[in-house]
mmCIF file of C-alpha atoms in Angstrom:
data_model
loop_
_atom_site.group_PDB
_atom_site.id
_atom_site.type_symbol
_atom_site.label_atom_id
_atom_site.label_comp_id
_atom_site.label_asym_id
_atom_site.label_seq_id
_atom_site.Cartn_x
_atom_site.Cartn_y
_atom_site.Cartn_z
ATOM 1 C CA MET M 1 0.004 -0.004 0.001
ATOM 2 C CA ARG M 2 1.460 3.383 -1.109
ATOM 3 C CA SER M 3 1.478 6.296 1.369
ATOM 4 C CA ILE M 4 0.152 9.892 0.621
ATOM 5 C CA LYS M 5 3.938 10.811 0.809
ATOM 6 C CA ASP M 6 4.772 8.451 -2.037
ATOM 7 C CA ASP M 7 1.869 10.079 -4.083
ATOM 8 C CA LEU M 8 3.193 13.461 -3.482
ATOM 9 C CA PHE M 9 6.761 12.456 -4.499
ATOM 10 C CA ASN M 10 5.198 11.114 -7.886
ATOM 11 C CA TYR M 11 2.960 14.236 -8.238
ATOM 12 C CA LEU M 12 5.993 16.550 -7.870
ATOM 13 C CA ARG M 13 7.978 14.689 -10.758
ATOM 14 C CA GLU M 14 5.529 16.180 -13.129
ATOM 15 C CA PHE M 15 7.224 19.615 -12.438
ATOM 16 C CA GLY M 16 10.613 18.479 -13.309
ATOM 17 C CA HIS M 17 13.479 16.436 -11.969
ATOM 18 C CA TYR M 18 14.080 17.243 -8.136
ATOM 19 C CA GLU M 19 16.613 16.553 -5.466
ATOM 20 C CA LYS M 20 15.360 15.737 -1.897
ATOM 21 C CA ARG M 21 16.985 16.292 1.558
ATOM 22 C CA SER M 22 15.933 16.052 5.061
ATOM 23 C CA MET M 23 14.839 19.396 6.275
ATOM 24 C CA PHE M 24 12.761 20.711 9.205
ATOM 25 C CA GLY M 25 11.549 17.184 10.255
ATOM 26 C CA GLY M 26 10.412 16.466 6.818
ATOM 27 C CA THR M 27 11.825 16.191 3.356
ATOM 28 C CA GLY M 28 12.977 19.325 1.335
ATOM 29 C CA ILE M 29 12.207 19.231 -2.381
ATOM 30 C CA PHE M 30 14.716 21.232 -4.352
ATOM 31 C CA ILE M 31 14.801 22.276 -8.070
ATOM 32 C CA LYS M 32 17.944 23.858 -9.366
ATOM 33 C CA GLY M 33 19.291 24.009 -5.750
ATOM 34 C CA ALA M 34 16.137 25.992 -4.751
ATOM 35 C CA MET M 35 13.826 24.479 -1.935
ATOM 36 C CA TYR M 36 10.324 24.877 -3.113
ATOM 37 C CA ALA M 37 8.298 22.266 -1.072
ATOM 38 C CA ILE M 38 8.308 20.250 2.193
ATOM 39 C CA LEU M 39 6.874 16.938 2.455
ATOM 40 C CA THR M 40 5.959 15.328 5.657
ATOM 41 C CA ASP M 41 4.193 11.797 6.078
ATOM 42 C CA GLN M 42 0.728 13.337 5.701
ATOM 43 C CA SER M 43 1.275 16.764 4.115
ATOM 44 C CA MET M 44 2.725 18.786 1.291
ATOM 45 C CA PHE M 45 3.979 22.499 2.071
ATOM 46 C CA LEU M 46 4.761 24.991 -0.688
ATOM 47 C CA ARG M 47 7.142 27.757 -0.263
ATOM 48 C CA GLY M 48 5.592 31.318 -0.424
ATOM 49 C CA GLY M 49 7.046 34.491 -1.505
ATOM 50 C CA GLU M 50 6.109 37.605 -3.496
ATOM 51 C CA THR M 51 2.426 37.564 -4.412
ATOM 52 C CA LEU M 52 2.094 33.770 -3.612
ATOM 53 C CA ASP M 53 1.811 34.380 0.154
ATOM 54 C CA THR M 54 -1.522 36.248 -0.284
ATOM 55 C CA LYS M 55 -2.735 33.418 -2.692
ATOM 56 C CA LEU M 56 -1.851 30.633 -0.206
ATOM 57 C CA ALA M 57 -3.289 32.600 2.730
ATOM 58 C CA SER M 58 -6.666 33.183 0.669
ATOM 59 C CA PHE M 59 -6.907 29.463 0.288
ATOM 60 C CA ASP M 60 -6.674 29.077 4.179
ATOM 61 C CA CYS M 61 -3.434 27.220 3.884
ATOM 62 C CA SER M 62 -1.630 27.311 7.306
ATOM 63 C CA LYS M 63 2.151 27.833 7.672
ATOM 64 C CA PHE M 64 4.473 24.969 8.408
ATOM 65 C CA LYS M 65 5.459 24.869 12.140
ATOM 66 C CA HIS M 66 8.867 23.069 12.854
ATOM 67 C CA ILE M 67 9.041 22.086 16.554
ATOM 68 C CA LYS M 68 12.546 21.616 17.793
ATOM 69 C CA ARG M 69 13.099 20.900 21.474
ATOM 70 C CA SER M 70 11.544 23.933 23.353
ATOM 71 C CA THR M 71 11.237 26.262 20.288
ATOM 72 C CA THR M 72 8.779 26.449 17.470
ATOM 73 C CA ALA M 73 9.741 27.983 14.153
ATOM 74 C CA VAL M 74 7.116 29.215 11.630
ATOM 75 C CA VAL M 75 8.453 29.142 8.194
ATOM 76 C CA ASN M 76 7.310 30.446 4.889
ATOM 77 C CA TYR M 77 5.838 27.227 3.504
ATOM 78 C CA TYR M 78 2.017 26.684 3.371
ATOM 79 C CA ASP M 79 0.075 23.385 3.710
ATOM 80 C CA VAL M 80 -1.551 22.627 0.255
ATOM 81 C CA THR M 81 -2.498 19.176 0.894
ATOM 82 C CA ARG M 82 -6.234 19.939 0.792
ATOM 83 C CA LEU M 83 -5.669 21.531 -2.508
ATOM 84 C CA TYR M 84 -3.731 18.639 -3.723
ATOM 85 C CA ILE M 85 -6.687 16.268 -2.838
ATOM 86 C CA ASP M 86 -9.598 18.388 -3.848
ATOM 87 C CA TYR M 87 -8.446 21.105 -6.342
ATOM 88 C CA ARG M 88 -5.491 19.701 -8.250
ATOM 89 C CA ALA M 89 -5.624 22.186 -11.192
ATOM 90 C CA GLN M 90 -5.163 24.995 -8.602
ATOM 91 C CA CYS M 91 -2.528 23.098 -6.845
ATOM 92 C CA ASP M 92 -0.509 22.631 -10.079
ATOM 93 C CA GLU M 93 -0.669 26.330 -10.646
ATOM 94 C CA LEU M 94 0.438 27.126 -7.009
ATOM 95 C CA VAL M 95 3.359 24.440 -7.331
ATOM 96 C CA GLN M 96 4.485 26.072 -10.654
ATOM 97 C CA GLU M 97 4.497 29.515 -9.044
ATOM 98 C CA SER M 98 6.332 28.372 -5.959
ATOM 99 C CA ILE M 99 9.089 26.714 -8.194
ATOM 100 C CA GLN M 100 9.431 30.036 -10.214
ATOM 101 C CA VAL M 101 9.685 32.282 -7.008
ATOM 102 C CA SER M 102 11.941 29.772 -5.314
ATOM 103 C CA THR M 103 14.544 29.425 -8.368
ATOM 104 C CA LYS M 104 14.302 33.234 -8.985
ATOM 105 C CA GLU M 105 15.233 34.084 -5.415
ATOM 106 C CA LYS M 106 17.964 31.396 -5.362
ATOM 107 C CA GLU M 107 19.449 32.843 -8.622
ATOM 108 C CA PHE M 108 19.429 36.328 -7.003
ATOM 109 C CA LYS M 109 21.064 35.156 -3.757
ATOM 110 C CA SER M 110 23.842 33.384 -5.849
ATOM 111 C CA SER M 111 24.296 36.618 -7.871
ATOM 112 C CA GLU M 112 27.189 39.193 -7.351
ATOM 113 C CA ARG M 113 24.312 41.656 -6.988
ATOM 114 C CA SER M 114 23.068 40.275 -3.729
ATOM 115 C CA LYS M 115 26.484 39.966 -2.098
ATOM 116 C CA ARG M 116 27.741 42.305 0.600
ATOM 117 C CA LEU M 117 31.453 43.217 1.107
ATOM 118 C CA ARG M 118 31.324 41.350 4.356
ATOM 119 C CA ASP M 119 30.205 38.218 2.760
ATOM 120 C CA LEU M 120 33.669 38.042 0.931
ATOM 121 C CA PRO M 121 36.358 35.818 2.456
ATOM 122 C CA ASN M 122 38.471 37.811 5.127
ATOM 123 C CA MET M 123 35.815 40.584 5.396
ATOM 124 C CA ARG M 124 33.641 41.357 8.404
ATOM 125 C CA LEU M 125 31.193 44.370 9.235
ATOM 126 C CA THR M 126 34.009 46.747 10.639
ATOM 127 C CA LEU M 127 35.931 46.253 7.334
ATOM 128 C CA GLU M 128 32.783 46.672 5.211
ATOM 129 C CA ARG M 129 32.113 49.928 6.927
ATOM 130 C CA MET M 130 35.874 50.973 6.510
ATOM 131 C CA VAL M 131 35.795 50.421 2.759
ATOM 132 C CA LYS M 132 32.453 52.078 2.281
ATOM 133 C CA LYS M 133 33.644 55.126 4.251
ATOM 134 C CA ALA M 134 36.422 55.299 1.729
ATOM 135 C CA GLY M 135 34.148 55.347 -1.073
ATOM 136 C CA VAL M 136 33.835 51.661 -2.273
ATOM 137 C CA PRO M 137 30.092 51.154 -2.110
ATOM 138 C CA ASP M 138 29.707 47.372 -3.240
ATOM 139 C CA VAL M 139 31.293 44.136 -4.202
ATOM 140 C CA SER M 140 31.430 44.871 -7.952
ATOM 141 C CA SER M 141 33.243 48.315 -7.158
ATOM 142 C CA PHE M 142 35.588 46.570 -4.752
ATOM 143 C CA ILE M 143 36.432 43.829 -7.234
ATOM 144 C CA SER M 144 37.044 46.165 -10.332
ATOM 145 C CA LEU M 145 38.953 48.580 -8.283
ATOM 146 C CA GLY M 146 41.390 45.717 -7.047
ATOM 147 C CA ALA M 147 42.928 45.273 -3.730
ATOM 148 C CA ALA M 148 45.803 47.811 -4.161
ATOM 149 C CA GLU M 149 43.340 50.687 -5.090
ATOM 150 C CA VAL M 150 40.798 49.878 -2.354
ATOM 151 C CA TYR M 151 43.683 49.672 0.076
ATOM 152 C CA ARG M 152 45.086 53.276 -1.143
ATOM 153 C CA LYS M 153 41.408 54.627 -0.568
ATOM 154 C CA VAL M 154 41.091 53.331 2.786
ATOM 155 C CA ARG M 155 44.583 54.591 3.885
ATOM 156 C CA SER M 156 43.820 58.093 2.472
ATOM 157 C CA SER M 157 40.320 58.085 4.470
ATOM 158 C CA HIS M 158 41.816 56.290 7.564
ATOM 159 C CA GLY M 159 45.304 57.485 7.783
ATOM 160 C CA LYS M 160 48.687 56.210 6.615
ATOM 161 C CA ASP M 161 49.493 53.819 9.522
ATOM 162 C CA LEU M 162 47.238 50.931 8.264
ATOM 163 C CA ASP M 163 48.393 47.461 8.634
ATOM 164 C CA LEU M 164 49.630 45.675 5.454
ATOM 165 C CA LYS M 165 47.454 42.736 6.718
ATOM 166 C CA LEU M 166 44.494 44.689 5.414
ATOM 167 C CA LEU M 167 45.947 44.740 1.887
ATOM 168 C CA TRP M 168 46.395 40.940 1.960
ATOM 169 C CA MET M 169 42.946 40.544 3.320
ATOM 170 C CA PHE M 170 41.365 42.616 0.354
ATOM 171 C CA ALA M 171 43.434 40.644 -2.192
ATOM 172 C CA GLY M 172 42.174 37.368 -0.627
ATOM 173 C CA ALA M 173 38.666 38.675 -0.469
ATOM 174 C CA ILE M 174 38.854 39.336 -4.432
ATOM 175 C CA ASP M 175 40.622 35.878 -5.068
ATOM 176 C CA GLY M 176 38.072 34.037 -2.837
ATOM 177 C CA CYS M 177 40.745 32.684 -0.293
ATOM 178 C CA HIS M 178 42.087 33.390 3.110
ATOM 179 C CA TRP M 179 44.602 36.167 3.211
ATOM 180 C CA THR M 180 47.299 33.656 4.551
ATOM 181 C CA LEU M 181 47.131 31.609 1.406
ATOM 182 C CA LEU M 182 48.358 34.363 -0.976
ATOM 183 C CA LYS M 183 51.653 33.626 -2.661
ATOM 184 C CA ASP M 184 54.611 35.829 -1.964
ATOM 185 C CA ASP M 185 55.014 37.009 -5.483
ATOM 186 C CA HIS M 186 51.289 38.072 -5.502
ATOM 187 C CA LYS M 187 52.144 40.060 -2.268
ATOM 188 C CA GLU M 188 55.042 41.652 -3.890
ATOM 189 C CA ARG M 189 53.146 42.757 -6.790
ATOM 190 C CA LEU M 190 50.547 44.261 -4.497
ATOM 191 C CA LEU M 191 53.362 46.138 -2.615
ATOM 192 C CA ARG M 192 54.584 47.542 -5.905
ATOM 193 C CA ASP M 193 50.976 48.623 -6.750
ATOM 194 C CA ILE M 194 50.330 50.616 -3.520
ATOM 195 C CA GLU M 195 53.556 52.680 -3.685
#
């Protein structure tokens, strides 16, 4: 005898190849690395977002509650099991919209536009503030200017006695590695560039 969970797995195959992982005490369903559904033994929850939240709420879909030890987390996934059983065409549309919203958000989060300076290797909030105060507003400017120019700008706005480690940290942030992994010839080139 098949369970409703097996039926839900088969149903979601209609919307494309997916991966699944254990998430929030259920099974997370992913397309292109974006999670758009959670399956439990008895229910299917779709991810909200954009105008989908309003639609799902208008169908009286309750939010997923993950109970872990003494805390309860309410996440932006809505129970669409009743719609799956009674209103399949409506459920189909909601699944497709959830996939679109989820993959679009995942693509944005993975893009350079969404990155903050502090998200780069070696960087943290204080360094991000320092760099912004020196006139480098975002990641793309930081990368296009290069470590030496960013260091010069920071030095001119924060004083001459900056630690050289900061230069290495900026270079590592651009190269995507920890500053201690920079090769000596790269460091020498950077030193020449800041003179």
